Amino acid sequence: MKGQFFLISGLIVIIVLLLIKSSLNLAEIIENKRSLEVSLERKEFSNIRDELMNTIELSYNRNETKNVENYIVYVRQRLKFRAVDLDGIAIESSFTSVTSGSDTGLNVTVMNFLGETISSLNVTFSYDGSSQTSSNVVDNTTVKKDFTFSTVSDVNYTLTVNYATSTESKQYSIQIPVEIGKSKFIGFFDLRAKSLRAETKDEFSKVVETA
Amino acid sequence: MKGILKTFESVVAILTVITAFLILFGAGEKIPDVETVTWKSRGFDALKSLDDESELASWTLANDTSSMKTELASLLPLGINYDVVVCTQTCPSFSISSEKIATVNYFVAGNVTDINPREVVLYLWRGT
């Protein structure tokens, strides 16, 4: 009887182990971990995006375009060490104080950080429908385009940017809000962060008034 | 004879329990480490909180990691060791001897007087 007691005890232990095992839902734990990791990557992406916006705000009248480029180059380089690719395109437009009825220059800078060469780039300004093109814009470089406009009242123009690479072609329509007496910087960004776990993308713009 | 049978039955019971344990919780069924991911999330939120209070940027630019560490003490889980480094183009070397380590990366654009991007790396680990 006493020997059988060991066998019965063993059976009870196995039942307890089975109960523990069934309460430990491994798939649920893995899913929970994955969702935590994805949520963290989204937070990290938001940090990159927020600090890019912050760069523009902090740059008030102090070379916004250069500061944005420095930020993007730095972040890309740091992320490379963590096997994260930050790719995208930055389209930065600016104009100085608009005087009613006088010619004002619109300076447009396109920074390619798509991770590949832009084979053809076309920038069209809705004011007069004029367009300028570039070809073979290599990764991590910028091209500058200058336009002119003249208005007697506040108006919203559109800057249309088309590009083609060996893997994609895309078009963006960017609003250029012109107000008499004001200078502005308009940044448009298409950011894509790709890691081994997830891919996060966002297109956003930031308009700031400059002095 | 009775004694031998008793011993045999107890050995069979022990072997059965061990076999069941190995099958149920063997090497093939490794429970994933959720703890370090949770540390990372808490660490990121802590740095974000410091940034929202507008203190992180100036400490980062001044490489004032002591102030960061002092403030982080109340924001991070108890019983976890931590340290912070500020990276420019490269990061200062840092070595920890622990099996459970988590790193949190946070970018800072700079401040009004110095627009200079930096990366803050927060190391979290258990043990010495």
Short mmCIF file of C-alpha atoms in Angstrom, two decimals:
data_model
loop_
_atom_site.label_atom_id
_atom_site.label_comp_id
_atom_site.label_asym_id
_atom_site.label_seq_id
_atom_site.Cartn_x
_atom_site.Cartn_y
_atom_site.Cartn_z
CA MET A 1 0.00 0.00 0.00
CA LYS A 2 2.83 2.36 0.97
CA GLY A 3 4.67 1.75 -2.34
CA GLN A 4 1.55 2.53 -4.33
CA PHE A 5 1.36 5.76 -2.37
CA PHE A 6 4.50 6.93 -4.25
CA LEU A 7 2.84 6.18 -7.59
CA ILE A 8 -0.35 8.01 -6.58
CA SER A 9 1.72 10.99 -5.34
CA GLY A 10 3.63 10.97 -8.63
CA LEU A 11 0.38 11.07 -10.54
CA ILE A 12 -0.84 14.01 -8.44
CA VAL A 13 2.44 15.89 -9.10
CA ILE A 14 2.05 15.29 -12.86
CA ILE A 15 -1.55 16.62 -12.74
CA VAL A 16 -0.29 19.73 -10.90
CA LEU A 17 2.47 20.18 -13.51
CA LEU A 18 -0.10 19.89 -16.30
CA LEU A 19 -2.27 22.52 -14.61
CA ILE A 20 0.72 24.88 -14.28
CA LYS A 21 1.62 24.29 -17.91
CA SER A 22 -1.91 24.99 -19.15
CA SER A 23 -2.07 28.21 -17.11
CA LEU A 24 1.21 29.36 -18.73
CA ASN A 25 -0.07 30.32 -22.16
CA LEU A 26 3.20 30.57 -24.05
CA ALA A 27 1.61 31.95 -27.22
CA GLU A 28 0.02 34.71 -25.18
CA ILE A 29 3.35 35.57 -23.51
CA ILE A 30 5.13 35.70 -26.90
CA GLU A 31 2.36 37.88 -28.34
CA ASN A 32 2.48 40.13 -25.30
CA LYS A 33 6.26 40.52 -25.69
CA ARG A 34 5.92 41.28 -29.39
CA SER A 35 3.26 43.91 -28.82
CA LEU A 36 5.46 45.53 -26.14
CA GLU A 37 8.40 45.60 -28.59
CA VAL A 38 6.29 47.07 -31.41
CA SER A 39 4.86 49.67 -29.04
CA LEU A 40 8.40 50.60 -27.98
CA GLU A 41 9.51 50.94 -31.61
CA ARG A 42 6.56 53.28 -32.23
CA LYS A 43 7.62 55.37 -29.24
CA GLU A 44 11.19 55.51 -30.61
CA PHE A 45 9.88 56.57 -34.01
CA SER A 46 7.77 59.29 -32.37
CA ASN A 47 10.89 60.49 -30.57
CA ILE A 48 12.74 60.84 -33.92
CA ARG A 49 9.74 62.66 -35.45
CA ASP A 50 9.18 64.96 -32.45
CA GLU A 51 12.84 65.96 -32.25
CA LEU A 52 12.83 66.71 -35.99
CA MET A 53 9.89 69.08 -35.41
CA ASN A 54 11.74 70.44 -32.39
CA THR A 55 14.81 71.12 -34.56
CA ILE A 56 12.66 73.35 -36.81
CA GLU A 57 11.15 75.20 -33.84
CA LEU A 58 14.53 75.71 -32.18
CA SER A 59 16.07 76.89 -35.45
CA TYR A 60 13.85 80.00 -35.63
CA ASN A 61 15.63 82.18 -38.19
CA ARG A 62 18.87 80.22 -37.93
CA ASN A 63 19.26 78.08 -41.01
CA GLU A 64 16.39 75.61 -40.54
CA THR A 65 17.35 73.64 -43.66
CA LYS A 66 20.93 73.00 -42.53
CA ASN A 67 19.86 72.05 -38.99
CA VAL A 68 17.24 69.62 -40.30
CA GLU A 69 19.82 68.00 -42.59
CA ASN A 70 22.33 67.68 -39.73
CA TYR A 71 19.66 66.08 -37.54
CA ILE A 72 18.64 63.55 -40.21
CA VAL A 73 22.25 62.62 -41.03
CA TYR A 74 23.06 62.17 -37.31
CA VAL A 75 19.98 60.07 -36.51
CA ARG A 76 20.50 57.86 -39.57
CA GLN A 77 24.10 57.25 -38.62
CA ARG A 78 23.25 56.39 -34.99
CA LEU A 79 20.37 54.08 -35.99
CA LYS A 80 22.64 52.17 -38.38
CA PHE A 81 24.55 50.89 -35.32
CA ARG A 82 21.29 49.33 -34.08
CA ALA A 83 20.50 47.76 -37.47
CA VAL A 84 17.64 50.22 -38.02
CA ASP A 85 17.32 51.95 -41.41
CA LEU A 86 15.86 55.44 -41.40
CA ASP A 87 14.96 56.36 -44.95
CA GLY A 88 12.83 59.05 -46.50
CA ILE A 89 12.70 62.41 -48.18
CA ALA A 90 12.62 65.96 -46.82
CA ILE A 91 11.18 68.85 -48.84
CA GLU A 92 11.89 72.20 -47.24
CA SER A 93 10.51 75.46 -48.63
CA SER A 94 11.03 78.96 -47.34
CA PHE A 95 10.30 82.55 -48.33
CA THR A 96 11.14 85.86 -46.75
CA SER A 97 8.68 88.63 -45.89
CA VAL A 98 6.06 88.86 -48.66
CA THR A 99 5.45 92.40 -49.93
CA SER A 100 2.15 92.96 -51.73
CA GLY A 101 2.67 93.10 -55.50
CA SER A 102 6.44 92.49 -55.34
CA ASP A 103 8.41 89.46 -56.46
CA THR A 104 9.25 87.05 -53.61
CA GLY A 105 11.58 84.07 -53.91
CA LEU A 106 10.52 80.59 -52.84
CA ASN A 107 13.57 78.46 -52.04
CA VAL A 108 12.97 74.72 -52.15
CA THR A 109 15.47 72.13 -50.90
CA VAL A 110 14.89 68.43 -51.44
CA MET A 111 16.98 66.06 -49.33
CA ASN A 112 17.15 62.49 -50.54
CA PHE A 113 17.75 59.94 -47.80
CA LEU A 114 15.69 57.15 -49.37
CA GLY A 115 18.69 54.85 -49.26
CA GLU A 116 18.88 54.85 -53.06
CA THR A 117 19.40 57.27 -55.94
CA ILE A 118 16.49 59.34 -57.23
CA SER A 119 16.67 58.84 -60.99
CA SER A 120 14.30 61.72 -61.75
CA LEU A 121 12.94 64.53 -59.60
CA ASN A 122 10.36 67.09 -60.68
CA VAL A 123 9.20 70.09 -58.64
CA THR A 124 6.20 72.11 -59.90
CA PHE A 125 4.97 75.38 -58.37
CA SER A 126 1.24 76.11 -58.79
CA TYR A 127 1.73 79.93 -58.90
CA ASP A 128 2.70 79.87 -62.59
CA GLY A 129 2.90 76.13 -63.26
CA SER A 130 6.67 76.35 -63.66
CA SER A 131 8.62 73.19 -62.97
CA GLN A 132 12.24 72.23 -62.46
CA THR A 133 13.82 68.83 -62.78
CA SER A 134 16.90 67.00 -61.56
CA SER A 135 18.30 63.58 -62.22
CA ASN A 136 20.56 61.16 -60.36
CA VAL A 137 20.17 62.61 -56.87
CA VAL A 138 22.23 60.21 -54.81
CA ASP A 139 21.43 59.14 -51.25
CA ASN A 140 22.20 61.68 -48.49
CA THR A 141 22.41 64.65 -50.85
CA THR A 142 20.25 67.70 -51.45
CA VAL A 143 19.10 69.66 -54.49
CA LYS A 144 17.96 73.27 -54.41
CA LYS A 145 15.26 74.80 -56.62
CA ASP A 146 14.26 78.47 -56.72
CA PHE A 147 10.86 79.85 -57.74
CA THR A 148 9.36 83.36 -57.70
CA PHE A 149 5.85 84.55 -56.97
CA SER A 150 4.00 87.83 -56.58
CA THR A 151 0.66 88.33 -54.87
CA VAL A 152 -1.48 91.17 -53.50
CA SER A 153 -3.39 88.99 -51.04
CA ASP A 154 -2.96 85.92 -48.81
CA VAL A 155 -3.05 82.77 -50.90
CA ASN A 156 -2.33 79.03 -50.67
CA TYR A 157 -0.04 77.74 -53.41
CA THR A 158 0.80 74.10 -54.02
CA LEU A 159 4.21 72.61 -54.56
CA THR A 160 4.03 69.28 -56.35
CA VAL A 161 7.04 67.01 -56.04
CA ASN A 162 7.40 63.83 -58.11
CA TYR A 163 10.30 61.43 -57.84
CA ALA A 164 11.25 58.05 -59.20
CA THR A 165 13.85 55.58 -57.98
CA SER A 166 14.59 52.08 -59.20
CA THR A 167 12.02 50.70 -56.73
CA GLU A 168 9.27 53.32 -56.44
CA SER A 169 7.79 56.52 -57.78
CA LYS A 170 5.82 58.93 -55.66
CA GLN A 171 4.10 62.31 -55.70
CA TYR A 172 3.54 64.78 -52.88
CA SER A 173 1.36 67.90 -52.90
CA ILE A 174 2.57 70.43 -50.36
CA GLN A 175 0.57 73.49 -49.33
CA ILE A 176 2.52 76.75 -49.32
CA PRO A 177 0.46 79.20 -47.22
CA VAL A 178 1.50 82.72 -48.27
CA GLU A 179 0.54 85.70 -46.10
CA ILE A 180 1.37 89.32 -46.87
CA GLY A 181 4.09 90.60 -44.53
CA LYS A 182 5.12 87.17 -43.27
CA SER A 183 8.14 84.92 -43.77
CA LYS A 184 7.69 81.18 -43.49
CA PHE A 185 9.48 77.86 -43.44
CA ILE A 186 7.49 74.83 -44.59
CA GLY A 187 9.00 71.42 -43.95
CA PHE A 188 7.49 68.25 -45.40
CA PHE A 189 8.87 64.87 -44.40
CA ASP A 190 8.26 61.27 -45.41
CA LEU A 191 10.02 59.14 -42.78
CA ARG A 192 10.35 55.34 -42.81
CA ALA A 193 12.12 53.39 -40.09
CA LYS A 194 12.77 49.72 -40.73
CA SER A 195 14.15 47.30 -38.16
CA LEU A 196 14.23 43.52 -37.97
CA ARG A 197 10.96 43.57 -36.03
CA ALA A 198 8.83 46.32 -37.56
CA GLU A 199 8.48 49.05 -40.15
CA THR A 200 7.09 52.44 -39.15
CA LYS A 201 6.21 55.22 -41.61
CA ASP A 202 4.85 58.72 -41.38
CA GLU A 203 4.30 61.70 -43.66
CA PHE A 204 3.98 65.04 -41.92
CA SER A 205 4.65 68.72 -42.37
CA LYS A 206 5.62 71.61 -40.14
CA VAL A 207 5.02 75.27 -40.92
CA VAL A 208 6.74 77.96 -38.87
CA GLU A 209 6.68 81.70 -39.23
CA THR A 210 10.11 83.24 -39.36
CA ALA A 211 11.02 86.86 -38.73
CA MET B 1 10.78 -8.68 -1.20
CA LYS B 2 8.18 -6.15 -0.08
CA GLY B 3 10.95 -3.59 0.45
CA ILE B 4 12.34 -4.10 -3.06
CA LEU B 5 8.85 -3.62 -4.57
CA LYS B 6 8.34 -0.44 -2.54
CA THR B 7 11.70 0.91 -3.73
CA PHE B 8 10.87 -0.03 -7.33
CA GLU B 9 7.49 1.74 -7.14
CA SER B 10 9.02 4.89 -5.67
CA VAL B 11 11.75 4.93 -8.35
CA VAL B 12 9.09 4.53 -11.08
CA ALA B 13 7.08 7.40 -9.52
CA ILE B 14 10.15 9.71 -9.38
CA LEU B 15 11.19 8.86 -12.95
CA THR B 16 7.65 9.47 -14.21
CA VAL B 17 7.53 12.90 -12.52
CA ILE B 18 10.97 13.88 -13.90
CA THR B 19 10.02 12.72 -17.42
CA ALA B 20 6.75 14.64 -17.26
CA PHE B 21 8.57 17.76 -16.06
CA LEU B 22 11.15 17.55 -18.86
CA ILE B 23 8.46 17.06 -21.49
CA LEU B 24 6.35 19.94 -20.19
CA PHE B 25 9.09 22.42 -19.35
CA GLY B 26 12.04 21.20 -21.44
CA ALA B 27 14.52 23.33 -23.41
CA GLY B 28 12.21 23.52 -26.41
CA GLU B 29 9.69 25.51 -24.40
CA LYS B 30 11.75 28.47 -23.27
CA ILE B 31 9.62 31.17 -21.68
CA PRO B 32 10.38 34.48 -23.46
CA ASP B 33 11.95 37.28 -21.46
CA VAL B 34 9.31 39.97 -21.13
CA GLU B 35 11.03 41.66 -18.21
CA THR B 36 13.77 43.45 -20.17
CA VAL B 37 11.23 44.75 -22.70
CA THR B 38 9.22 46.15 -19.79
CA TRP B 39 12.39 47.79 -18.41
CA LYS B 40 13.00 49.36 -21.83
CA SER B 41 9.50 50.74 -21.97
CA ARG B 42 9.77 52.15 -18.43
CA GLY B 43 13.22 53.57 -19.22
CA PHE B 44 11.99 55.25 -22.41
CA ASP B 45 9.02 56.79 -20.57
CA ALA B 46 11.41 58.04 -17.86
CA LEU B 47 13.65 59.79 -20.41
CA LYS B 48 10.60 61.21 -22.22
CA SER B 49 9.32 62.55 -18.92
CA LEU B 50 12.66 64.30 -18.29
CA ASP B 51 12.56 65.69 -21.84
CA ASP B 52 9.00 66.98 -21.41
CA GLU B 53 10.18 68.89 -18.35
CA SER B 54 12.76 70.54 -20.67
CA GLU B 55 15.70 69.43 -18.53
CA LEU B 56 17.05 66.56 -20.59
CA ALA B 57 18.27 68.68 -23.52
CA SER B 58 20.48 70.97 -21.44
CA TRP B 59 21.90 68.07 -19.38
CA THR B 60 22.58 66.16 -22.60
CA LEU B 61 24.42 69.05 -24.25
CA ALA B 62 26.46 69.60 -21.06
CA ASN B 63 27.07 65.82 -20.77
CA ASP B 64 25.71 66.10 -17.24
CA THR B 65 24.86 62.45 -16.71
CA SER B 66 24.91 62.79 -12.89
CA SER B 67 21.85 65.09 -12.92
CA MET B 68 20.10 62.68 -15.27
CA LYS B 69 20.86 59.72 -12.98
CA THR B 70 19.61 61.59 -9.91
CA GLU B 71 16.29 62.39 -11.58
CA LEU B 72 15.93 58.91 -13.09
CA ALA B 73 16.14 57.30 -9.64
CA SER B 74 12.53 58.15 -8.87
CA LEU B 75 11.27 57.22 -12.34
CA LEU B 76 12.77 53.76 -12.79
CA PRO B 77 11.70 50.45 -11.20
CA LEU B 78 13.30 49.65 -7.84
CA GLY B 79 16.03 47.03 -7.69
CA ILE B 80 17.33 47.75 -11.19
CA ASN B 81 20.80 49.15 -11.77
CA TYR B 82 21.14 51.85 -14.37
CA ASP B 83 23.61 54.23 -15.97
CA VAL B 84 23.47 56.84 -18.73
CA VAL B 85 25.86 57.88 -21.48
CA VAL B 86 25.59 60.67 -24.04
CA CYS B 87 26.67 59.88 -27.60
CA THR B 88 27.99 62.35 -30.13
CA GLN B 89 29.17 60.73 -33.37
CA THR B 90 30.27 57.78 -31.24
CA CYS B 91 29.22 56.49 -27.83
CA PRO B 92 31.57 56.29 -24.84
CA SER B 93 32.51 52.69 -24.09
CA PHE B 94 30.55 51.08 -21.28
CA SER B 95 30.82 47.62 -19.80
CA ILE B 96 28.39 45.74 -17.58
CA SER B 97 28.68 42.21 -16.31
CA SER B 98 25.13 40.87 -16.14
CA GLU B 99 23.00 38.33 -17.97
CA LYS B 100 19.98 40.62 -18.08
CA ILE B 101 20.69 43.96 -19.75
CA ALA B 102 18.38 46.39 -21.54
CA THR B 103 19.36 49.55 -23.41
CA VAL B 104 17.12 52.49 -24.16
CA ASN B 105 17.98 55.03 -26.87
CA TYR B 106 16.56 58.54 -26.90
CA PHE B 107 17.31 61.38 -29.33
CA VAL B 108 17.55 65.00 -28.28
CA ALA B 109 17.61 67.82 -30.88
CA GLY B 110 19.36 70.35 -28.64
CA ASN B 111 18.07 73.56 -27.14
CA VAL B 112 17.56 77.20 -28.19
CA THR B 113 21.20 78.11 -27.62
CA ASP B 114 22.72 74.99 -29.14
CA ILE B 115 20.97 73.00 -31.88
CA ASN B 116 23.09 69.92 -31.78
CA PRO B 117 21.53 66.44 -31.98
CA ARG B 118 22.66 63.89 -29.40
CA GLU B 119 21.65 60.37 -28.44
CA VAL B 120 21.13 59.44 -24.79
CA VAL B 121 21.66 55.76 -24.00
CA LEU B 122 20.20 54.41 -20.77
CA TYR B 123 21.54 51.02 -19.62
CA LEU B 124 19.38 48.95 -17.29
CA TRP B 125 20.50 45.71 -15.70
CA ARG B 126 20.03 43.40 -12.76
CA GLY B 127 22.92 42.29 -10.57
CA THR B 128 26.19 43.93 -9.72
#
